Structure formats: C-alpha cells, structure tokens
Amino acid sequence: MLIEANALTKRFGGLNALDAIDIAVGDRELLGVIGPNGAGKTTLFDVLTGVVKPTSGRVTYAGEDITGIQAHRMPHLGIFRTFQRASVFRELTTTENLIIGRHVKIDTNLFDDLFLSAKCRKQEEEAREKANQVLNFIGIQHLASQFAGTLSYGNQKLLSLGVALMGEPKVLLLDEPAAGMNPTEINKLMTLVKELKKSLMTIIVVEHDMKFIMDLCERIVVLNFGSIIAQGTPQEVSHNEDVIRVYLGNKATKRC
Ligand SMILES: Nc1ncnc2c1ncn2[C@@H]1O[C@H](COP(=O)(O)OP(=O)(O)O)[C@@H](O)[C@H]1O
Ligand SMILES: [Mg+2]
C-alpha cells in the first residue's frame, strides 16, 4: 500500500472529527471518499497532508512514517491537494498562478536569482513549458493571460487543479473538485481525472456528485461522524444498508 492510516484520530474539543480510522490506499488507485457534511472528509485530507496534526494514530507513505509532517514538506514527497473552494490568486493571471504552483520544484537560492544564473533561467523556462502543458491539459489556454479573479468559478476550480499538477504529483487529493461546477464542466473534469489516473497517479477524491464517484472510483470509503461505516466497490457501497440509511437521512439537504 502506498498510503496507510492506522487508528487515525482527530479531536476538536469534545468532537471526534476522525475516530480511529484505518485506510489503505494502493499505488495508482483512485479511491473515493464520501459521507454527509461534517463526516470528517476534509479533516482526513488535512491530517493526511499535514495541515492539522492528528490527535493520535499514524500515517505512512511508501512505508515511511509521515505522521504530523508539516504541510509545506508534502510537495517534496510528491503529495498535493486541492481545496473545497477554488484557491487561486485572483490578482494574478492564469499562467502566473500556474508558475507559482511550480515553486516547489525550484531549488535556486537568492544568489542564483540575483545573478539570473543559468540554472535559474532553465528552471523558469521549465516552469513556463510546464504551465503551457497544464493549460492545454485542463483546456483553458484561451484564459492564459486573464486575471484568475475574472474566471468563472468552475474555471477557477480547474485552475486550482492545474496549480496542483504543476508540482507533478505522485499522489493527488481532491476535495470536492466538482463542487460549484456546471454539468459540462463536471464532465470535462471527469475526463481529466480519468487521464490523470492513466498517467499512473494515485488519487483520493472527496465528492458529493454521485455520478462522478460511481463512474470513476474503483473503491469507495464511506465516512459518517468520523468513522468508516462502509467500504468497497461502487456496487457494494451503493447496496450497503448503513450507507442507504445515512443517505436517506440526509436527503433533505440533498447532500450525499
Ligand atoms: N478547525 C476545527 N475546529 C473545530 N471543529 C472542526 C474544525 N474543523 C472541522 N471541525 C468539525 O469536524 C467535523 C468534520 O468536519 P469536516 O472534516 O470539515 O467534514 P466534511 O469535510 O466531511 O464535511 C465537523 O463537525 C466540523 O464542524
Ligand atoms: Mg469537507
């Protein structure tokens, strides 16, 4: 297994946002995580990516203990994420946002910068090339020089995905990537995620859009009140009685 969480617990005051959960994600797997609002899905991502420290439990990556490692070190391990809300620099252009996403790959120092060393120029060139590739991949080349704040929300979400791709992830965690997108954009996103999977990436995706989850994921983990209530193939999970109960209970909010 590439990523394993053992007895992972995160407590906020008296609330167990994650309650001793065990999750194992295989290399190149596309794992879906679903559950009602407040189930602990984002907290799981926060703990896996070092945004918050777990109260207890362990996370290993390729056999190495990475529990509590700080978020800024994750890109060096090849672990990248996107957030529930589009997170772009609105005053910068699409391309500039992408180039900033490349900073994790840039290892020049101030001396290199000051004298515009060959290494620095090469890395800048690489960043521009990669930004073009990513722009083509996510299909927003025509928006390259627009300010990110002027993009539609769906395109801002796509750009957030693009920024994560600039670091060339081995593992990508997507927190509700389709939220705020229209049906056309969701279809496009599904195609992109399929392509990413083919490119041998390991992906964990939290999503409320059931078509997205059911069509794309080989395995689904269902969280409720910080615990895993079911896991299995889309078929298995959709017939699980506990899952059906949780979903019917949340029907009023249209969130599943
Ligand atoms: N920083 C925090 N402080 C206190 N409670 C939090 C914090 N973050 C999340 N929670 C609580 O933890 C629970 C799980 O939240 P979250 O992981 O965001 O759920 P989900 O992403 O599944 O909707 C919720 O009850 C939420 O209110
Ligand atoms: Mg969430």
PDB file of C-alpha atoms and ligand atoms in Angstrom:
ATOM      1  CA  MET A   1       0.000   0.000   0.000  1.00  0.00           C
ATOM      2  CA  LEU A   2       1.235   3.488  -0.814  1.00  0.00           C
ATOM      3  CA  ILE A   3      -0.569   5.380   1.941  1.00  0.00           C
ATOM      4  CA  GLU A   4      -1.784   3.862   5.165  1.00  0.00           C
ATOM      5  CA  ALA A   5      -3.561   5.479   8.068  1.00  0.00           C
ATOM      6  CA  ASN A   6      -3.825   3.485  11.276  1.00  0.00           C
ATOM      7  CA  ALA A   7      -6.199   4.335  14.103  1.00  0.00           C
ATOM      8  CA  LEU A   8      -6.145   7.933  12.877  1.00  0.00           C
ATOM      9  CA  THR A   9      -7.954  10.217  15.297  1.00  0.00           C
ATOM     10  CA  LYS A  10      -8.523  13.959  15.268  1.00  0.00           C
ATOM     11  CA  ARG A  11     -10.373  15.511  18.145  1.00  0.00           C
ATOM     12  CA  PHE A  12     -11.642  19.093  18.174  1.00  0.00           C
ATOM     13  CA  GLY A  13     -12.622  19.766  21.787  1.00  0.00           C
ATOM     14  CA  GLY A  14     -15.127  17.071  22.609  1.00  0.00           C
ATOM     15  CA  LEU A  15     -15.755  16.144  18.976  1.00  0.00           C
ATOM     16  CA  ASN A  16     -14.057  13.246  17.239  1.00  0.00           C
ATOM     17  CA  ALA A  17     -13.818  14.559  13.695  1.00  0.00           C
ATOM     18  CA  LEU A  18     -11.898  11.367  12.918  1.00  0.00           C
ATOM     19  CA  ASP A  19     -12.368   8.421  15.218  1.00  0.00           C
ATOM     20  CA  ALA A  20      -9.596   5.808  14.953  1.00  0.00           C
ATOM     21  CA  ILE A  21      -9.962   5.203  11.247  1.00  0.00           C
ATOM     22  CA  ASP A  22      -7.868   2.790   9.196  1.00  0.00           C
ATOM     23  CA  ILE A  23      -7.440   3.500   5.491  1.00  0.00           C
ATOM     24  CA  ALA A  24      -5.051   1.964   2.996  1.00  0.00           C
ATOM     25  CA  VAL A  25      -4.611   3.383  -0.495  1.00  0.00           C
ATOM     26  CA  GLY A  26      -2.818   1.350  -3.138  1.00  0.00           C
ATOM     27  CA  ASP A  27      -0.279   2.713  -5.581  1.00  0.00           C
ATOM     28  CA  ARG A  28      -2.135   4.132  -8.627  1.00  0.00           C
ATOM     29  CA  GLU A  29      -5.514   3.565  -7.031  1.00  0.00           C
ATOM     30  CA  LEU A  30      -8.378   6.038  -7.437  1.00  0.00           C
ATOM     31  CA  LEU A  31     -10.146   5.989  -4.095  1.00  0.00           C
ATOM     32  CA  GLY A  32     -13.396   7.827  -3.475  1.00  0.00           C
ATOM     33  CA  VAL A  33     -14.347   9.176  -0.056  1.00  0.00           C
ATOM     34  CA  ILE A  34     -17.974  10.087   0.537  1.00  0.00           C
ATOM     35  CA  GLY A  35     -20.161  10.937   3.503  1.00  0.00           C
ATOM     36  CA  PRO A  36     -22.535  13.655   4.689  1.00  0.00           C
ATOM     37  CA  ASN A  37     -21.402  17.148   5.605  1.00  0.00           C
ATOM     38  CA  GLY A  38     -19.373  17.113   8.788  1.00  0.00           C
ATOM     39  CA  ALA A  39     -18.434  13.425   8.366  1.00  0.00           C
ATOM     40  CA  GLY A  40     -14.711  14.216   8.622  1.00  0.00           C
ATOM     41  CA  LYS A  41     -13.680  14.038   4.948  1.00  0.00           C
ATOM     42  CA  THR A  42     -11.806  17.344   4.846  1.00  0.00           C
ATOM     43  CA  THR A  43     -10.278  16.620   8.244  1.00  0.00           C
ATOM     44  CA  LEU A  44      -8.990  13.343   6.814  1.00  0.00           C
ATOM     45  CA  PHE A  45      -7.312  15.272   3.984  1.00  0.00           C
ATOM     46  CA  ASP A  46      -5.996  17.872   6.440  1.00  0.00           C
ATOM     47  CA  VAL A  47      -4.405  15.172   8.558  1.00  0.00           C
ATOM     48  CA  LEU A  48      -3.027  13.243   5.568  1.00  0.00           C
ATOM     49  CA  THR A  49      -1.462  16.406   4.132  1.00  0.00           C
ATOM     50  CA  GLY A  50      -0.065  17.820   7.372  1.00  0.00           C
ATOM     51  CA  VAL A  51      -2.447  20.793   7.591  1.00  0.00           C
ATOM     52  CA  VAL A  52      -3.505  19.586  11.044  1.00  0.00           C
ATOM     53  CA  LYS A  53      -1.765  17.151  13.359  1.00  0.00           C
ATOM     54  CA  PRO A  54      -3.692  14.042  14.330  1.00  0.00           C
ATOM     55  CA  THR A  55      -4.579  13.643  17.992  1.00  0.00           C
ATOM     56  CA  SER A  56      -3.348  10.069  17.709  1.00  0.00           C
ATOM     57  CA  GLY A  57      -2.696   7.404  15.129  1.00  0.00           C
ATOM     58  CA  ARG A  58      -0.204   7.026  12.342  1.00  0.00           C
ATOM     59  CA  VAL A  59       0.175   7.835   8.663  1.00  0.00           C
ATOM     60  CA  THR A  60       2.730   6.055   6.494  1.00  0.00           C
ATOM     61  CA  TYR A  61       3.701   6.847   2.917  1.00  0.00           C
ATOM     62  CA  ALA A  62       5.620   4.231   0.940  1.00  0.00           C
ATOM     63  CA  GLY A  63       6.410   2.553   4.243  1.00  0.00           C
ATOM     64  CA  GLU A  64       7.765   5.730   5.851  1.00  0.00           C
ATOM     65  CA  ASP A  65       6.146   7.285   8.912  1.00  0.00           C
ATOM     66  CA  ILE A  66       4.953  10.769   7.884  1.00  0.00           C
ATOM     67  CA  THR A  67       2.600  11.395  10.821  1.00  0.00           C
ATOM     68  CA  GLY A  68       2.468  15.082  11.682  1.00  0.00           C
ATOM     69  CA  ILE A  69       4.867  16.148   8.918  1.00  0.00           C
ATOM     70  CA  GLN A  70       4.222  19.797   8.082  1.00  0.00           C
ATOM     71  CA  ALA A  71       2.149  20.677   5.045  1.00  0.00           C
ATOM     72  CA  HIS A  72       4.967  22.551   3.286  1.00  0.00           C
ATOM     73  CA  ARG A  73       7.025  19.348   3.133  1.00  0.00           C
ATOM     74  CA  MET A  74       4.303  17.347   1.390  1.00  0.00           C
ATOM     75  CA  PRO A  75       5.110  18.557  -2.151  1.00  0.00           C
ATOM     76  CA  HIS A  76       8.656  17.235  -1.733  1.00  0.00           C
ATOM     77  CA  LEU A  77       7.130  13.828  -1.115  1.00  0.00           C
ATOM     78  CA  GLY A  78       5.005  14.220  -4.247  1.00  0.00           C
ATOM     79  CA  ILE A  79       1.765  14.700  -2.293  1.00  0.00           C
ATOM     80  CA  PHE A  80      -0.512  17.514  -3.495  1.00  0.00           C
ATOM     81  CA  ARG A  81      -4.075  18.516  -2.776  1.00  0.00           C
ATOM     82  CA  THR A  82      -6.810  20.854  -3.850  1.00  0.00           C
ATOM     83  CA  PHE A  83      -9.297  22.534  -1.523  1.00  0.00           C
ATOM     84  CA  GLN A  84     -13.089  22.513  -1.379  1.00  0.00           C
ATOM     85  CA  ARG A  85     -13.139  26.141  -2.532  1.00  0.00           C
ATOM     86  CA  ALA A  86     -11.162  27.384  -5.515  1.00  0.00           C
ATOM     87  CA  SER A  87      -7.877  28.704  -4.163  1.00  0.00           C
ATOM     88  CA  VAL A  88      -6.257  30.965  -6.735  1.00  0.00           C
ATOM     89  CA  PHE A  89      -4.516  34.327  -6.586  1.00  0.00           C
ATOM     90  CA  ARG A  90      -7.249  36.470  -8.085  1.00  0.00           C
ATOM     91  CA  GLU A  91      -4.947  39.404  -8.951  1.00  0.00           C
ATOM     92  CA  LEU A  92      -2.562  37.217 -10.919  1.00  0.00           C
ATOM     93  CA  THR A  93      -3.097  35.762 -14.360  1.00  0.00           C
ATOM     94  CA  THR A  94      -3.912  32.128 -15.001  1.00  0.00           C
ATOM     95  CA  THR A  95      -0.343  31.468 -16.198  1.00  0.00           C
ATOM     96  CA  GLU A  96       1.170  33.296 -13.217  1.00  0.00           C
ATOM     97  CA  ASN A  97      -0.898  31.154 -10.840  1.00  0.00           C
ATOM     98  CA  LEU A  98       0.442  28.044 -12.544  1.00  0.00           C
ATOM     99  CA  ILE A  99       4.031  29.245 -12.418  1.00  0.00           C
ATOM    100  CA  ILE A 100       3.699  29.892  -8.689  1.00  0.00           C
ATOM    101  CA  GLY A 101       2.479  26.303  -8.365  1.00  0.00           C
ATOM    102  CA  ARG A 102       5.836  25.242  -9.747  1.00  0.00           C
ATOM    103  CA  HIS A 103       7.820  26.853  -6.911  1.00  0.00           C
ATOM    104  CA  VAL A 104       8.060  23.512  -5.115  1.00  0.00           C
ATOM    105  CA  LYS A 105      10.266  22.280  -7.948  1.00  0.00           C
ATOM    106  CA  ILE A 106      12.506  25.322  -7.977  1.00  0.00           C
ATOM    107  CA  ASP A 107      15.665  24.983  -5.935  1.00  0.00           C
ATOM    108  CA  THR A 108      17.606  28.093  -6.820  1.00  0.00           C
ATOM    109  CA  ASN A 109      18.715  30.380  -3.983  1.00  0.00           C
ATOM    110  CA  LEU A 110      18.890  34.149  -3.666  1.00  0.00           C
ATOM    111  CA  PHE A 111      22.379  34.202  -5.185  1.00  0.00           C
ATOM    112  CA  ASP A 112      21.098  32.368  -8.271  1.00  0.00           C
ATOM    113  CA  ASP A 113      18.182  34.790  -8.515  1.00  0.00           C
ATOM    114  CA  LEU A 114      20.294  37.925  -8.171  1.00  0.00           C
ATOM    115  CA  PHE A 115      22.656  36.944 -10.912  1.00  0.00           C
ATOM    116  CA  LEU A 116      19.991  35.289 -13.008  1.00  0.00           C
ATOM    117  CA  SER A 117      22.099  32.180 -13.181  1.00  0.00           C
ATOM    118  CA  ALA A 118      21.798  29.666 -15.989  1.00  0.00           C
ATOM    119  CA  LYS A 119      20.137  27.286 -13.521  1.00  0.00           C
ATOM    120  CA  CYS A 120      17.579  29.934 -12.623  1.00  0.00           C
ATOM    121  CA  ARG A 121      16.799  30.680 -16.272  1.00  0.00           C
ATOM    122  CA  LYS A 122      16.478  26.989 -17.063  1.00  0.00           C
ATOM    123  CA  GLN A 123      14.057  26.436 -14.201  1.00  0.00           C
ATOM    124  CA  GLU A 124      11.997  29.439 -15.244  1.00  0.00           C
ATOM    125  CA  GLU A 125      11.863  28.119 -18.789  1.00  0.00           C
ATOM    126  CA  GLU A 126      10.803  24.704 -17.491  1.00  0.00           C
ATOM    127  CA  ALA A 127       8.085  26.315 -15.397  1.00  0.00           C
ATOM    128  CA  ARG A 128       6.719  28.146 -18.456  1.00  0.00           C
ATOM    129  CA  GLU A 129       6.798  24.990 -20.523  1.00  0.00           C
ATOM    130  CA  LYS A 130       5.044  23.032 -17.812  1.00  0.00           C
ATOM    131  CA  ALA A 131       2.450  25.801 -17.424  1.00  0.00           C
ATOM    132  CA  ASN A 132       1.684  25.525 -21.140  1.00  0.00           C
ATOM    133  CA  GLN A 133       1.331  21.767 -20.889  1.00  0.00           C
ATOM    134  CA  VAL A 134      -1.005  22.081 -17.914  1.00  0.00           C
ATOM    135  CA  LEU A 135      -3.029  24.836 -19.622  1.00  0.00           C
ATOM    136  CA  ASN A 136      -3.513  22.548 -22.614  1.00  0.00           C
ATOM    137  CA  PHE A 137      -4.396  19.624 -20.404  1.00  0.00           C
ATOM    138  CA  ILE A 138      -7.064  21.467 -18.431  1.00  0.00           C
ATOM    139  CA  GLY A 139      -8.217  23.159 -21.626  1.00  0.00           C
ATOM    140  CA  ILE A 140      -8.101  26.816 -20.607  1.00  0.00           C
ATOM    141  CA  GLN A 141      -5.310  28.057 -22.910  1.00  0.00           C
ATOM    142  CA  HIS A 142      -7.606  30.861 -24.068  1.00  0.00           C
ATOM    143  CA  LEU A 143      -7.650  32.188 -20.495  1.00  0.00           C
ATOM    144  CA  ALA A 144      -3.864  32.145 -20.043  1.00  0.00           C
ATOM    145  CA  SER A 145      -3.454  35.896 -19.618  1.00  0.00           C
ATOM    146  CA  GLN A 146      -6.757  36.632 -17.871  1.00  0.00           C
ATOM    147  CA  PHE A 147      -6.699  37.559 -14.198  1.00  0.00           C
ATOM    148  CA  ALA A 148      -7.736  34.473 -12.250  1.00  0.00           C
ATOM    149  CA  GLY A 149     -10.374  36.511 -10.387  1.00  0.00           C
ATOM    150  CA  THR A 150     -12.227  37.099 -13.660  1.00  0.00           C
ATOM    151  CA  LEU A 151     -12.532  33.384 -14.480  1.00  0.00           C
ATOM    152  CA  SER A 152     -15.823  31.553 -13.921  1.00  0.00           C
ATOM    153  CA  TYR A 153     -15.895  29.650 -10.632  1.00  0.00           C
ATOM    154  CA  GLY A 154     -15.679  26.331 -12.498  1.00  0.00           C
ATOM    155  CA  ASN A 155     -12.579  27.508 -14.336  1.00  0.00           C
ATOM    156  CA  GLN A 156     -11.070  28.718 -11.062  1.00  0.00           C
ATOM    157  CA  LYS A 157     -11.577  25.185  -9.722  1.00  0.00           C
ATOM    158  CA  LEU A 158      -9.896  23.792 -12.842  1.00  0.00           C
ATOM    159  CA  LEU A 159      -7.054  26.240 -12.367  1.00  0.00           C
ATOM    160  CA  SER A 160      -6.656  25.088  -8.733  1.00  0.00           C
ATOM    161  CA  LEU A 161      -6.289  21.558 -10.092  1.00  0.00           C
ATOM    162  CA  GLY A 162      -3.776  22.848 -12.632  1.00  0.00           C
ATOM    163  CA  VAL A 163      -1.725  24.518  -9.885  1.00  0.00           C
ATOM    164  CA  ALA A 164      -1.503  21.175  -8.059  1.00  0.00           C
ATOM    165  CA  LEU A 165      -0.457  19.456 -11.302  1.00  0.00           C
ATOM    166  CA  MET A 166       2.439  21.890 -11.738  1.00  0.00           C
ATOM    167  CA  GLY A 167       4.250  20.019  -8.967  1.00  0.00           C
ATOM    168  CA  GLU A 168       3.919  16.694 -10.854  1.00  0.00           C
ATOM    169  CA  PRO A 169       2.139  14.820  -8.066  1.00  0.00           C
ATOM    170  CA  LYS A 170       2.570  11.165  -7.274  1.00  0.00           C
ATOM    171  CA  VAL A 171      -0.436  11.423  -5.012  1.00  0.00           C
ATOM    172  CA  LEU A 172      -3.277  13.866  -5.561  1.00  0.00           C
ATOM    173  CA  LEU A 173      -6.026  14.555  -3.045  1.00  0.00           C
ATOM    174  CA  LEU A 174      -9.055  16.329  -4.487  1.00  0.00           C
ATOM    175  CA  ASP A 175     -11.544  17.829  -2.023  1.00  0.00           C
ATOM    176  CA  GLU A 176     -14.897  18.227  -3.805  1.00  0.00           C
ATOM    177  CA  PRO A 177     -13.378  19.142  -7.183  1.00  0.00           C
ATOM    178  CA  ALA A 178     -16.784  19.252  -8.898  1.00  0.00           C
ATOM    179  CA  ALA A 179     -18.475  21.486  -6.302  1.00  0.00           C
ATOM    180  CA  GLY A 180     -19.575  24.741  -7.945  1.00  0.00           C
ATOM    181  CA  MET A 181     -19.128  23.380 -11.479  1.00  0.00           C
ATOM    182  CA  ASN A 182     -21.874  23.157 -14.093  1.00  0.00           C
ATOM    183  CA  PRO A 183     -22.669  19.760 -15.712  1.00  0.00           C
ATOM    184  CA  THR A 184     -20.459  20.453 -18.757  1.00  0.00           C
ATOM    185  CA  GLU A 185     -17.551  21.360 -16.518  1.00  0.00           C
ATOM    186  CA  ILE A 186     -18.140  18.246 -14.392  1.00  0.00           C
ATOM    187  CA  ASN A 187     -17.980  16.028 -17.493  1.00  0.00           C
ATOM    188  CA  LYS A 188     -14.760  17.703 -18.530  1.00  0.00           C
ATOM    189  CA  LEU A 189     -13.341  17.228 -15.025  1.00  0.00           C
ATOM    190  CA  MET A 190     -14.247  13.531 -15.120  1.00  0.00           C
ATOM    191  CA  THR A 191     -12.316  13.110 -18.369  1.00  0.00           C
ATOM    192  CA  LEU A 192      -9.326  14.879 -16.832  1.00  0.00           C
ATOM    193  CA  VAL A 193      -9.353  12.718 -13.714  1.00  0.00           C
ATOM    194  CA  LYS A 194      -9.542   9.595 -15.905  1.00  0.00           C
ATOM    195  CA  GLU A 195      -6.499  10.836 -17.815  1.00  0.00           C
ATOM    196  CA  LEU A 196      -4.622  11.532 -14.594  1.00  0.00           C
ATOM    197  CA  LYS A 197      -5.319   8.036 -13.391  1.00  0.00           C
ATOM    198  CA  LYS A 198      -3.902   6.657 -16.652  1.00  0.00           C
ATOM    199  CA  SER A 199      -0.785   8.709 -16.048  1.00  0.00           C
ATOM    200  CA  LEU A 200      -0.131   6.453 -13.049  1.00  0.00           C
ATOM    201  CA  MET A 201      -1.108   8.868 -10.344  1.00  0.00           C
ATOM    202  CA  THR A 202      -2.634   7.799  -7.047  1.00  0.00           C
ATOM    203  CA  ILE A 203      -5.775   9.820  -6.438  1.00  0.00           C
ATOM    204  CA  ILE A 204      -8.060  10.215  -3.445  1.00  0.00           C
ATOM    205  CA  VAL A 205     -11.203  12.168  -4.195  1.00  0.00           C
ATOM    206  CA  VAL A 206     -13.905  13.502  -1.896  1.00  0.00           C
ATOM    207  CA  GLU A 207     -17.012  14.299  -3.879  1.00  0.00           C
ATOM    208  CA  HIS A 208     -20.760  14.707  -3.388  1.00  0.00           C
ATOM    209  CA  ASP A 209     -21.514  14.201  -7.073  1.00  0.00           C
ATOM    210  CA  MET A 210     -22.525  10.537  -7.116  1.00  0.00           C
ATOM    211  CA  LYS A 211     -22.118  10.046 -10.858  1.00  0.00           C
ATOM    212  CA  PHE A 212     -18.569  11.316 -10.568  1.00  0.00           C
ATOM    213  CA  ILE A 213     -17.775   8.923  -7.702  1.00  0.00           C
ATOM    214  CA  MET A 214     -19.601   5.895  -9.102  1.00  0.00           C
ATOM    215  CA  ASP A 215     -18.141   6.241 -12.621  1.00  0.00           C
ATOM    216  CA  LEU A 216     -14.569   6.952 -11.628  1.00  0.00           C
ATOM    217  CA  CYS A 217     -13.698   5.160  -8.416  1.00  0.00           C
ATOM    218  CA  GLU A 218     -12.691   1.533  -8.064  1.00  0.00           C
ATOM    219  CA  ARG A 219     -13.221   1.654  -4.338  1.00  0.00           C
ATOM    220  CA  ILE A 220     -15.178   3.934  -2.071  1.00  0.00           C
ATOM    221  CA  VAL A 221     -14.838   4.641   1.631  1.00  0.00           C
ATOM    222  CA  VAL A 222     -17.903   5.999   3.395  1.00  0.00           C
ATOM    223  CA  LEU A 223     -17.407   8.220   6.441  1.00  0.00           C
ATOM    224  CA  ASN A 224     -20.031   9.255   8.961  1.00  0.00           C
ATOM    225  CA  PHE A 225     -19.343  11.097  12.227  1.00  0.00           C
ATOM    226  CA  GLY A 226     -15.626  10.419  11.895  1.00  0.00           C
ATOM    227  CA  SER A 227     -15.955   6.661  11.409  1.00  0.00           C
ATOM    228  CA  ILE A 228     -15.836   4.425   8.354  1.00  0.00           C
ATOM    229  CA  ILE A 229     -19.278   2.896   8.030  1.00  0.00           C
ATOM    230  CA  ALA A 230     -18.652   1.035   4.770  1.00  0.00           C
ATOM    231  CA  GLN A 231     -16.108   0.488   2.045  1.00  0.00           C
ATOM    232  CA  GLY A 232     -15.993  -1.443  -1.185  1.00  0.00           C
ATOM    233  CA  THR A 233     -16.741  -1.177  -4.877  1.00  0.00           C
ATOM    234  CA  PRO A 234     -19.348   1.377  -6.016  1.00  0.00           C
ATOM    235  CA  GLN A 235     -21.791  -1.546  -6.383  1.00  0.00           C
ATOM    236  CA  GLU A 236     -21.152  -2.838  -2.862  1.00  0.00           C
ATOM    237  CA  VAL A 237     -21.325   0.555  -1.224  1.00  0.00           C
ATOM    238  CA  SER A 238     -24.497   1.619  -3.008  1.00  0.00           C
ATOM    239  CA  HIS A 239     -26.271  -1.504  -1.713  1.00  0.00           C
ATOM    240  CA  ASN A 240     -24.960  -1.242   1.839  1.00  0.00           C
ATOM    241  CA  GLU A 241     -27.802  -0.756   4.322  1.00  0.00           C
ATOM    242  CA  ASP A 242     -25.888   1.588   6.631  1.00  0.00           C
ATOM    243  CA  VAL A 243     -24.954   3.769   3.682  1.00  0.00           C
ATOM    244  CA  ILE A 244     -28.516   3.865   2.387  1.00  0.00           C
ATOM    245  CA  ARG A 245     -29.738   4.844   5.865  1.00  0.00           C
ATOM    246  CA  VAL A 246     -27.213   7.689   6.121  1.00  0.00           C
ATOM    247  CA  TYR A 247     -28.090   8.923   2.665  1.00  0.00           C
ATOM    248  CA  LEU A 248     -31.821   8.811   3.134  1.00  0.00           C
ATOM    249  CA  GLY A 249     -31.350  10.625   6.445  1.00  0.00           C
ATOM    250  CA  ASN A 250     -29.607  13.404   4.555  1.00  0.00           C
ATOM    251  CA  LYS A 251     -31.953  13.561   1.636  1.00  0.00           C
ATOM    252  CA  ALA A 252     -33.480  16.798   2.844  1.00  0.00           C
ATOM    253  CA  THR A 253     -30.149  18.572   2.402  1.00  0.00           C
ATOM    254  CA  LYS A 254     -29.552  16.937  -0.995  1.00  0.00           C
ATOM    255  CA  ARG A 255     -26.061  16.114   0.159  1.00  0.00           C
ATOM    256  CA  CYS A 256     -24.971  12.518  -0.097  1.00  0.00           C
TER     257      CYS A 256
HETATM  258  N1  LIG B   1     -10.787  23.529  12.990  1.00  0.00           N
HETATM  259  C1  LIG B   1     -11.873  22.958  13.514  1.00  0.00           C
HETATM  260  N2  LIG B   1     -12.245  23.228  14.780  1.00  0.00           N
HETATM  261  C2  LIG B   1     -13.338  22.641  15.332  1.00  0.00           C
HETATM  262  N3  LIG B   1     -14.122  21.740  14.692  1.00  0.00           N
HETATM  263  C3  LIG B   1     -13.791  21.442  13.427  1.00  0.00           C
HETATM  264  C4  LIG B   1     -12.659  22.027  12.760  1.00  0.00           C
HETATM  265  N4  LIG B   1     -12.586  21.512  11.522  1.00  0.00           N
HETATM  266  C5  LIG B   1     -13.612  20.664  11.388  1.00  0.00           C
HETATM  267  N5  LIG B   1     -14.335  20.618  12.526  1.00  0.00           N
HETATM  268  C6  LIG B   1     -15.508  19.770  12.762  1.00  0.00           C
HETATM  269  O1  LIG B   1     -15.140  18.440  12.469  1.00  0.00           O
HETATM  270  C7  LIG B   1     -16.212  17.768  11.824  1.00  0.00           C
HETATM  271  C8  LIG B   1     -15.744  17.248  10.482  1.00  0.00           C
HETATM  272  O2  LIG B   1     -15.587  18.346   9.614  1.00  0.00           O
HETATM  273  P1  LIG B   1     -15.054  18.192   8.128  1.00  0.00           P
HETATM  274  O3  LIG B   1     -13.856  17.320   8.140  1.00  0.00           O
HETATM  275  O4  LIG B   1     -14.915  19.536   7.542  1.00  0.00           O
HETATM  276  O5  LIG B   1     -16.263  17.396   7.438  1.00  0.00           O
HETATM  277  P2  LIG B   1     -16.620  17.159   5.904  1.00  0.00           P
HETATM  278  O6  LIG B   1     -15.470  17.590   5.079  1.00  0.00           O
HETATM  279  O7  LIG B   1     -16.885  15.694   5.815  1.00  0.00           O
HETATM  280  O8  LIG B   1     -17.856  17.954   5.626  1.00  0.00           O
HETATM  281  C9  LIG B   1     -17.369  18.755  11.730  1.00  0.00           C
HETATM  282  O9  LIG B   1     -18.234  18.541  12.816  1.00  0.00           O
HETATM  283  C10 LIG B   1     -16.671  20.099  11.835  1.00  0.00           C
HETATM  284  O10 LIG B   1     -17.532  21.068  12.386  1.00  0.00           O
HETATM  285 MG    MG B   2     -15.319  18.962   3.565  1.00  0.00          MG
END
